[in-house]
Amino acid sequence: MQIQDLPYPDPGVPDARSGSRFLWWLFRNQLGGQLKSLAWGLLHFLSISALPLCVGVAVQAVVDHSGRRLALAGGLLALCCFGSALGDTFLHRTAVTNWITAAARVQQLLARKAANLGSALTRRVAAGEVVAVSTGDVEKIGWFVEAWSRFTAAAVTLVVVCAGLVVYQPALGGLVAVGLPVLALAALPLLPRATRRADFQREKAGRATELASDTVAGLRVLRGIGGEELFLDRYRRASQEVRHAAVRSARMWSLIAAIQVLLPGLLLIAVVWYGIHLARQGRVEIGELVAVYSSVMILTYPLRHFEEIAMAYSFSRPSATRAARVLSLERATSAEGSGGLRGRAGDDLPTGDLYDPATGLLAPAGRLTAVVCGDPDAAGLLAERLGGHPSEKGPSVRLGGVPLDELPLDSARTAVLVQDKDPVLLSGTLRDLLDVPASGDVGAEEALAAAQCADVLAALVQGSLDAGDPMDARITERGRSLSGGQRQRLALARSLFTDPEVLVLDEPTSAVDSHTEARIAQGVRDLRTGRTTVVFTSSPLLLDHADRVVLVHEGEVVAVGVHRELVRKEPRYRAVVTRETDEETASGAVPDQGVDGRDEAGVLHEADVLHEEGVLHKVDVLHELEEIEESA
C-alpha cells in the first residue's frame, strides 16, 4: 500500500482484545511495507558499519606503504557511502509510508466504528477520549509501527558487526561482542517505570482533553450563567497536572538517554585502553585498532534505535489500548437467534408498526406517536433502542415484526432514523448540510418550511455576504454562529428531508419558543402524514398534535391515550407535562376521574381542573394565534 492509494478499500477487522494485540495486528497487515523498510534499513546500517573497516584498511595501507590496498580502501569507502545514502533515502521513504498508512488504517477503523455506532458511541465513550484517540493516539500508534522495522535493522546490524569483529580481531572483537549487548539491555530495568509514567501522563492528558471538549461544547451555556471562569480554572488545574506528569516522564527518559550516552563512552574507553595494551604487545596492528575503535563509535548510532523503540512502545501501548477499547465496542444484538434477513441489504425494507418488547412501546405505522418520559436519560436510551441499538440483554425493537438487529446496518438505518437531542451540524453550506441520503419525496424547501427555518435562512444569508442563494450560505463549525433553537430547526429540517420510513425525534424543540414550537408541531404532522413518527417530548404543544401519546414510567408503558385525556386522568402524566411537585401530585391525584374532572362521587377537584385548564389554555391560545395570522 502506497500513500497515493489511500484510503484502504477495506481496512480489515482489527484484533481489539488488547493494545498489544492491536499493535501486532497492524504490524501483520503491513508486513510488505515492513520488509521493504527492513531491507533498506539493513543496507543503510551495514554500509555505515562497514566504514570503520574501510578506514582501518586505509590506515594500515598507509602504514605498509601499499598503494593498491589504499586504492581498494578508497573504492570500498565510496561504495559504502553510496549504499548508506541510498539506504537512508529509501529507508526514510518506506518508514514514513508505514507511519502514514498505519495511521490512516486506524483512522478508517475509528471512522467506520463511529458510523456503525452513531450516537451510541458518545454514550459509551467520552467524547474527549474519542478526540484523543483519533488525533494524538493515531500518531503514536503509527510511530511504533514505523520504528519497528528500523529497530529490527539496527538489531541485525549489531549482531552482524559483533560477529564480524570477532572474526576480524578476536581479542578486541570479543570485548565489543560482550559490551554491546550490555549497552543494548542496560536501560531495560528502567522501562517499566518509564512506561508507567508515560501511561499516567497520557491518562491526565486524556482527562484534560475531555474537560476541554466538554467546556467548548457548553461554552454558550457557561457564558449565560457566568460559569466559564469556573471551568477555565478546572482546565488550568488539569493542564498543570498534565505538565507535572510530562516532566516526571521526561526525567525518566532523560535518564535512559544519559545511560545510552554514558555506557558507550565507557565501552569506547575500555576498547582504546585494551587496544593500546595489545598494540604494545604486537598482537594488534594499528589499522585493526582504528577499525575496532571506529566501529564502536559508529555502533552508537544503531544503538539509539533501541531507546527509540522503547519510547515508541511505551507511548503507543496506552494509545493502542484506548483505540482497541473504542474499536471493541459493538452494536448490541438481541439474544434471540438471527433471522434470515441478516446480511441481505438488497431485500425490501420491512414496514409496519414499531414495537419495543422491553418497554411495551408501540408506534402504529403511519401515525404520529408522542412519548413522555420523566427521565431524560431514560428517554435518550429508549430513542437509541428504537434506532436498532438494543441493550446488552434486552430484545431488539421490531419493525413490522422483524427485529432491527437482524437487518444489515445500512438497511436498519434506512428504515429508522433517530435524531439525537443534541444533533451536530458540520461546517459547510446549507446545501452540504442537506446532502444526505433521502427518499426524494420531500423537497428541501418543504423540510425547511415545516421546521420553521425562514429566520434561520435569513440569518445565514446575512452572515454570508457572497451567498445570494440561501442554500449556498455558510454554516460555521457545529453551527456556533446560530442560536440553539436555530441549530435545532436546521437539524430537524435535515431529518425531515431524509424522509425515512420511521423517524424518531428526541426533544426536537427544547430550545424553541412556544409560538414557533406550535408551528413546528403542525408542520411535522402535515409533512409526515402516512409515515411513522415518534417524538420524545414533554411539551403540551407537541403532545396536542400527536395521534397517540404514550407515558413511559420506570422503563414500562403505563398509559396510552391522547394528550387532553391523559392530562385529566393520569396524575403521573400530568406531573411530567405540567412540572408538578410530588406534593402537588399527591394532593391532586384522584382515581377513576371522569372526563369532566369529577370522581365517582361526583366531586369536582379544583386542583385537577386548574392544572388541566392551564395546560390546555396555552395550547388553545396558540391555535387561535395561528388562525389569526393565517387569515391576515
XYZ file of C-alpha atoms in Angstrom, residues 119-619:
501
model
C -24.893 8.476 18.663
C -24.393 5.392 20.833
C -20.623 5.925 20.631
C -20.591 9.022 22.851
C -22.953 7.284 25.272
C -20.373 4.536 25.809
C -17.133 6.508 25.464
C -16.463 10.100 26.496
C -16.272 12.497 23.556
C -12.872 13.731 24.747
C -11.462 10.207 24.634
C -12.716 9.738 21.086
C -10.994 13.002 20.112
C -7.756 11.939 21.820
C -7.770 8.530 20.094
C -8.482 9.944 16.635
C -5.743 12.601 16.854
C -2.657 12.179 19.063
C -3.077 8.455 19.703
C -3.208 7.687 15.988
C 0.149 9.404 15.501
C 1.783 7.474 18.337
C 0.472 4.154 17.035
C 1.873 4.975 13.592
C 5.203 5.905 15.184
C 5.635 2.464 16.761
C 4.679 0.647 13.556
C 7.187 2.762 11.629
C 10.002 2.424 14.183
C 9.812 -1.366 14.416
C 11.484 -2.087 11.077
C 14.308 0.380 11.770
C 14.857 -1.191 15.187
C 14.973 -4.651 13.614
C 17.535 -3.475 11.066
C 19.623 -1.912 13.848
C 19.486 -5.130 15.927
C 20.519 -7.293 12.969
C 23.358 -4.859 12.214
C 24.682 -5.112 15.771
C 24.727 -8.902 15.583
C 26.477 -8.906 12.196
C 29.081 -6.332 13.267
C 29.842 -8.129 16.534
C 30.319 -11.406 14.689
C 32.480 -9.674 12.080
C 34.681 -8.019 14.728
C 35.206 -11.350 16.489
C 36.404 -12.843 13.200
C 38.416 -9.740 12.211
C 40.169 -9.191 15.556
C 39.216 -11.831 18.170
C 40.713 -10.073 21.183
C 39.121 -6.669 20.717
C 36.083 -8.116 18.936
C 35.316 -10.313 21.909
C 35.313 -7.284 24.207
C 32.928 -5.443 21.891
C 30.696 -8.515 21.472
C 30.318 -8.740 25.268
C 29.889 -4.992 25.830
C 27.332 -4.164 23.124
C 24.540 -6.461 24.434
C 25.086 -4.907 27.863
C 24.654 -1.458 26.316
C 21.536 -2.506 24.441
C 19.871 -4.009 27.538
C 21.175 -1.574 30.174
C 18.052 0.599 30.112
C 15.683 -2.372 30.239
C 15.144 -2.266 34.054
C 14.080 1.388 33.775
C 11.480 0.795 31.063
C 8.602 -0.396 33.320
C 8.812 2.755 35.423
C 9.115 4.925 32.306
C 6.107 3.159 30.812
C 4.012 3.718 33.940
C 4.885 7.399 33.949
C 4.036 7.666 30.248
C 0.697 5.924 30.882
C -0.044 8.308 33.739
C 0.798 11.280 31.542
C -1.490 10.060 28.754
C -4.294 9.449 31.259
C -4.001 13.006 32.578
C -3.821 14.375 29.040
C -6.953 12.418 28.097
C -8.871 13.840 31.040
C -7.762 17.361 30.159
C -8.887 16.805 26.568
C -12.291 15.568 27.760
C -12.670 18.599 30.004
C -11.694 20.964 27.195
C -14.111 19.277 24.782
C -16.998 19.471 27.249
C -16.203 23.102 28.074
C -16.106 24.176 24.440
C -19.336 22.308 23.680
C -21.125 24.065 26.544
C -19.433 27.458 26.209
C -22.612 29.279 25.245
C -24.427 27.966 28.320
C -21.444 28.656 30.578
C -21.312 32.248 29.411
C -25.008 32.613 30.038
C -24.664 31.603 33.688
C -21.214 33.130 34.219
C -19.536 29.775 34.757
C -16.744 29.994 32.185
C -14.178 31.108 34.788
C -15.004 28.115 36.969
C -14.430 25.676 34.127
C -11.365 27.603 32.998
C -9.867 27.139 36.466
C -10.635 23.428 36.279
C -8.900 23.191 32.932
C -5.902 25.110 34.279
C -5.573 22.627 37.126
C -5.928 19.693 34.738
C -3.348 21.254 32.420
C -0.891 21.689 35.291
C -1.361 18.043 36.243
C -0.501 17.086 32.670
C 2.603 19.304 32.799
C 3.820 17.765 36.065
C 3.230 14.258 34.714
C 5.081 15.130 31.499
C 8.062 16.483 33.462
C 8.263 13.314 35.559
C 8.063 11.187 32.430
C 10.722 13.296 30.690
C 13.071 12.902 33.648
C 12.933 9.142 33.323
C 13.526 9.244 29.586
C 16.402 11.684 30.034
C 17.967 9.200 32.467
C 17.618 6.449 29.881
C 19.159 8.723 27.232
C 22.047 9.551 29.570
C 22.719 5.837 30.077
C 22.718 5.367 26.311
C 25.454 8.035 26.095
C 27.482 7.112 29.184
C 27.840 3.364 28.675
C 29.038 3.533 25.037
C 31.620 6.094 26.196
C 32.830 3.692 28.876
C 32.985 0.875 26.341
C 34.963 3.103 23.988
C 37.473 3.901 26.753
C 37.811 0.208 27.555
C 38.399 -0.667 23.871
C 41.049 2.050 23.472
C 42.838 1.084 26.699
C 42.817 -2.630 25.888
C 43.706 -1.973 22.250
C 46.760 0.095 23.178
C 47.815 -2.666 25.567
C 47.521 -5.234 22.758
C 49.299 -2.945 20.290
C 52.265 -2.602 22.629
C 52.479 -6.371 22.749
C 52.320 -6.519 18.964
C 49.122 -8.542 18.965
C 47.084 -5.821 17.192
C 48.055 -3.750 14.193
C 47.339 -0.019 14.046
C 44.749 -0.462 11.277
C 42.889 -3.085 13.273
C 42.828 -0.860 16.355
C 41.468 2.054 14.301
C 38.826 -0.199 12.722
C 37.589 -1.552 16.064
C 37.658 1.899 17.669
C 35.695 3.403 14.763
C 33.209 0.527 14.850
C 32.388 1.184 18.495
C 31.830 4.863 17.723
C 29.642 4.097 14.691
C 27.579 1.490 16.541
C 26.264 4.126 18.937
C 24.057 5.227 16.014
C 22.060 1.966 15.653
C 22.057 1.648 19.439
C 19.881 4.770 19.637
C 17.103 2.858 17.942
C 16.841 0.606 20.994
C 15.947 3.679 23.029
C 13.565 4.886 20.322
C 11.658 1.597 20.094
C 11.317 1.555 23.875
C 9.890 5.088 23.834
C 7.633 4.327 20.871
C 6.201 1.240 22.561
C 5.767 2.995 25.907
C 3.824 5.846 24.309
C 1.930 3.796 21.733
C 0.766 0.968 24.003
C -1.668 3.095 26.058
C -2.749 4.787 22.828
C -3.354 1.386 21.242
C -5.240 0.274 24.364
C -7.578 3.253 24.078
C -8.048 2.654 20.355
C -8.759 -1.037 20.978
C -11.309 -0.115 23.647
C -13.198 2.041 21.145
C -12.870 -0.495 18.318
C -14.084 -3.333 20.547
C -17.467 -1.667 21.014
C -20.156 -3.498 19.127
C -23.664 -2.729 18.029
C -25.573 -4.828 20.524
C -27.739 -7.600 19.177
C -30.629 -9.396 20.735
C -30.192 -12.685 22.494
C -32.625 -14.303 20.095
C -31.449 -16.260 17.104
C -30.550 -14.495 13.911
C -33.233 -14.361 11.290
C -32.936 -14.812 7.597
C -32.670 -11.094 6.864
C -29.155 -10.625 8.228
C -26.695 -9.694 5.522
C -29.295 -9.244 2.790
C -29.023 -5.492 2.288
C -30.805 -5.668 -1.029
C -34.065 -7.011 0.415
C -37.106 -4.765 0.687
C -37.221 -2.913 3.963
C -39.825 -4.059 6.477
C -42.819 -1.821 7.100
C -45.457 -1.778 9.790
C -45.713 -0.980 13.466
C -42.639 -0.172 15.503
C -42.668 -2.177 18.725
C -40.256 -2.352 21.659
C -40.746 -5.602 23.634
C -38.663 -4.331 26.560
C -40.947 -1.405 27.415
C -44.135 -2.337 25.577
C -43.949 0.828 23.461
C -45.970 0.574 20.243
C -45.832 3.182 17.486
C -48.517 2.353 14.900
C -47.492 2.635 11.270
C -48.251 5.927 9.558
C -49.144 7.790 12.757
C -47.517 10.411 14.965
C -46.735 8.950 18.383
C -45.501 11.112 21.248
C -43.593 9.500 24.130
C -43.487 11.145 27.547
C -40.739 10.006 29.882
C -39.885 11.779 33.122
C -36.204 10.783 32.971
C -34.346 12.465 30.049
C -31.537 9.905 30.184
C -34.007 7.033 30.010
C -35.700 8.763 27.085
C -32.370 9.013 25.257
C -31.648 5.328 25.818
C -35.123 4.378 24.613
C -34.663 6.503 21.486
C -31.382 4.703 20.924
C -33.147 1.344 21.246
C -35.734 2.371 18.680
C -32.871 3.093 16.290
C -31.687 -0.508 16.451
C -29.215 -0.318 19.354
C -30.708 -2.640 21.985
C -29.248 -3.041 25.450
C -26.874 -5.876 26.235
C -29.590 -8.355 27.224
C -32.832 -6.765 26.067
C -34.693 -7.965 22.963
C -34.465 -5.954 19.773
C -37.061 -3.460 18.636
C -39.267 -4.851 15.875
C -40.419 -3.082 12.730
C -43.277 -4.879 11.053
C -42.424 -7.928 13.158
C -38.771 -8.010 12.005
C -36.052 -7.387 14.663
C -33.979 -4.395 13.629
C -30.725 -6.043 14.694
C -31.373 -8.807 12.150
C -31.248 -6.264 9.360
C -27.989 -5.117 7.753
C -26.878 -1.883 9.393
C -27.477 0.192 6.256
C -30.987 -1.210 5.885
C -31.810 -0.615 9.547
C -30.695 2.998 9.300
C -32.619 3.493 6.085
C -35.747 2.212 7.791
C -35.358 4.084 11.101
C -33.681 7.439 11.590
C -33.037 8.755 15.118
C -32.333 12.449 15.657
C -30.457 12.849 18.910
C -31.389 15.603 21.336
C -28.029 17.267 20.622
C -27.591 16.928 16.832
C -24.345 18.042 15.220
C -24.130 20.484 12.308
C -20.894 20.177 10.362
C -19.280 23.210 8.760
C -20.141 23.905 5.138
C -23.031 25.289 3.135
C -26.698 24.630 3.749
C -26.643 22.603 0.550
C -23.920 20.416 2.075
C -25.995 20.014 5.226
C -28.883 18.614 3.185
C -26.635 16.414 1.054
C -27.799 13.262 2.828
C -29.418 10.018 1.637
C -33.100 10.798 1.128
C -36.216 9.228 -0.345
C -36.689 12.100 -2.805
C -40.344 12.529 -1.854
C -39.668 15.565 0.347
C -38.041 18.675 -1.089
C -35.551 20.846 0.754
C -37.955 23.792 0.731
C -40.741 21.680 2.234
C -38.494 20.380 5.003
C -37.149 23.842 5.840
C -40.657 25.278 5.877
C -42.005 22.535 8.127
C -39.126 23.141 10.562
C -39.866 26.904 10.514
C -36.403 27.848 9.231
C -37.283 31.117 7.452
C -35.485 33.291 10.010
C -32.571 30.855 10.058
C -32.131 31.198 6.302
C -32.228 34.985 6.605
C -29.575 34.891 9.333
C -27.339 32.617 7.250
C -27.617 34.838 4.173
C -26.887 37.918 6.249
C -23.790 36.259 7.692
C -22.573 35.111 4.248
C -22.136 38.235 2.122
C -21.229 36.277 -1.007
C -24.262 33.957 -0.830
C -27.184 35.072 -2.966
C -28.931 31.725 -2.619
C -29.672 30.638 0.983
C -28.586 27.118 0.027
C -25.064 28.479 -0.556
C -24.904 30.223 2.841
C -22.084 29.028 5.079
C -22.635 27.242 8.384
C -19.780 27.544 10.871
C -18.365 24.570 12.775
C -21.134 22.931 14.848
C -23.331 25.896 13.889
C -21.785 28.098 16.568
C -22.925 31.292 14.836
C -26.559 30.213 15.297
C -28.677 30.062 18.406
C -29.617 26.762 19.985
C -33.142 26.961 18.570
C -31.860 27.725 15.074
C -29.493 24.762 15.182
C -32.335 22.523 16.338
C -34.566 23.602 13.484
C -31.871 23.057 10.849
C -31.207 19.585 12.235
C -34.941 18.863 12.205
C -35.177 20.049 8.577
C -32.344 17.668 7.672
C -34.177 14.758 9.301
C -37.470 15.658 7.599
C -35.693 15.959 4.232
C -34.295 12.443 4.648
C -37.890 11.172 4.911
C -37.238 7.735 6.467
C -39.921 5.115 6.947
C -39.701 5.722 10.711
C -38.440 8.995 12.198
C -37.564 9.186 15.900
C -37.101 12.697 17.315
C -35.654 13.194 20.799
C -36.721 16.600 22.188
C -36.612 18.319 18.762
C -37.951 21.672 20.048
C -36.464 22.012 23.524
C -34.684 25.280 22.566
C -37.565 26.813 20.563
C -40.107 29.367 21.754
C -43.726 28.308 22.232
C -45.145 30.047 19.185
C -42.561 28.538 16.815
C -42.937 25.188 18.559
C -46.665 25.103 17.784
C -45.981 25.807 14.126
C -43.297 23.104 14.017
C -45.704 20.599 15.551
C -48.241 21.286 12.819
C -45.566 21.269 10.109
C -44.146 17.921 11.211
C -47.611 16.422 11.412
C -48.528 17.587 7.917
C -45.229 16.622 6.286
C -45.056 13.195 7.921
C -48.609 12.178 7.023
C -48.590 8.482 6.204
C -45.165 7.968 7.784
C -44.380 6.631 11.242
C -43.070 9.334 13.554
C -42.079 9.018 17.213
C -41.392 12.190 19.216
C -39.915 12.135 22.723
C -41.169 15.287 24.387
C -42.988 16.713 27.382
C -44.209 19.826 25.569
C -48.015 20.186 25.560
C -47.800 21.883 22.157
C -46.281 18.816 20.519
C -48.304 16.366 22.556
C -51.575 18.006 21.482
C -50.749 17.324 17.812
C -49.931 13.638 18.350
C -52.285 10.889 17.241
C -51.206 8.798 20.183
C -49.426 9.668 23.436
C -47.539 7.053 25.456
C -46.360 7.519 29.035
C -43.252 5.520 29.950
C -42.558 5.259 33.671
C -39.637 3.324 35.155
C -38.958 1.545 31.887
C -42.527 0.439 31.150
C -45.518 1.827 29.290
C -48.098 2.731 31.941
C -50.619 4.811 30.000
C -51.719 5.318 26.395
C -54.176 7.848 25.025
C -54.371 11.391 23.701
C -52.931 14.413 25.426
C -56.088 16.031 26.769
C -57.421 12.744 28.085
C -54.174 11.832 29.852
C -53.894 15.279 31.459
C -57.291 14.693 33.093
C -56.923 11.045 34.010
C -53.253 10.238 34.661
C -51.520 12.023 37.590
C -48.059 10.752 36.624
C -48.507 12.103 33.105
C -49.773 15.416 34.432
C -46.780 15.651 36.788
C -44.328 15.408 33.896
C -46.186 17.685 31.496
C -47.153 20.410 33.991
C -43.978 20.111 36.145
C -45.959 19.362 39.297
C -44.092 18.752 42.533
C -44.510 15.465 44.363
C -46.759 17.139 46.961
C -48.990 18.625 44.276
C -49.207 15.303 42.508
C -50.131 13.517 45.747
C -52.767 16.089 46.689
C -54.248 16.311 43.205
C -54.305 12.631 42.293
C -57.853 11.293 42.214
C -58.553 7.769 40.985
C -61.208 6.992 38.396
C -61.985 10.575 37.443
C -64.438 11.290 34.704
C -63.756 13.376 31.686
C -65.061 16.493 33.365
C -62.749 16.113 36.357
C -65.292 14.605 38.797
C -64.605 11.426 40.767
C -67.008 8.549 41.308
C -68.855 10.567 43.953
C -69.344 13.455 41.534
C -66.967 15.774 43.395
C -65.039 18.178 41.193
C -61.423 18.568 42.285
C -60.319 22.141 41.747
C -56.583 21.365 41.600
C -57.052 18.961 38.682
C -59.162 21.390 36.726
C -56.689 24.235 37.262
C -53.815 22.087 36.020
C -55.853 20.947 33.068
C -57.042 24.419 32.180
C -53.530 25.901 32.465
C -52.039 23.372 30.076
C -54.878 23.293 27.585
C -55.412 27.054 27.649
C -51.824 27.567 26.445
C -52.444 25.186 23.542
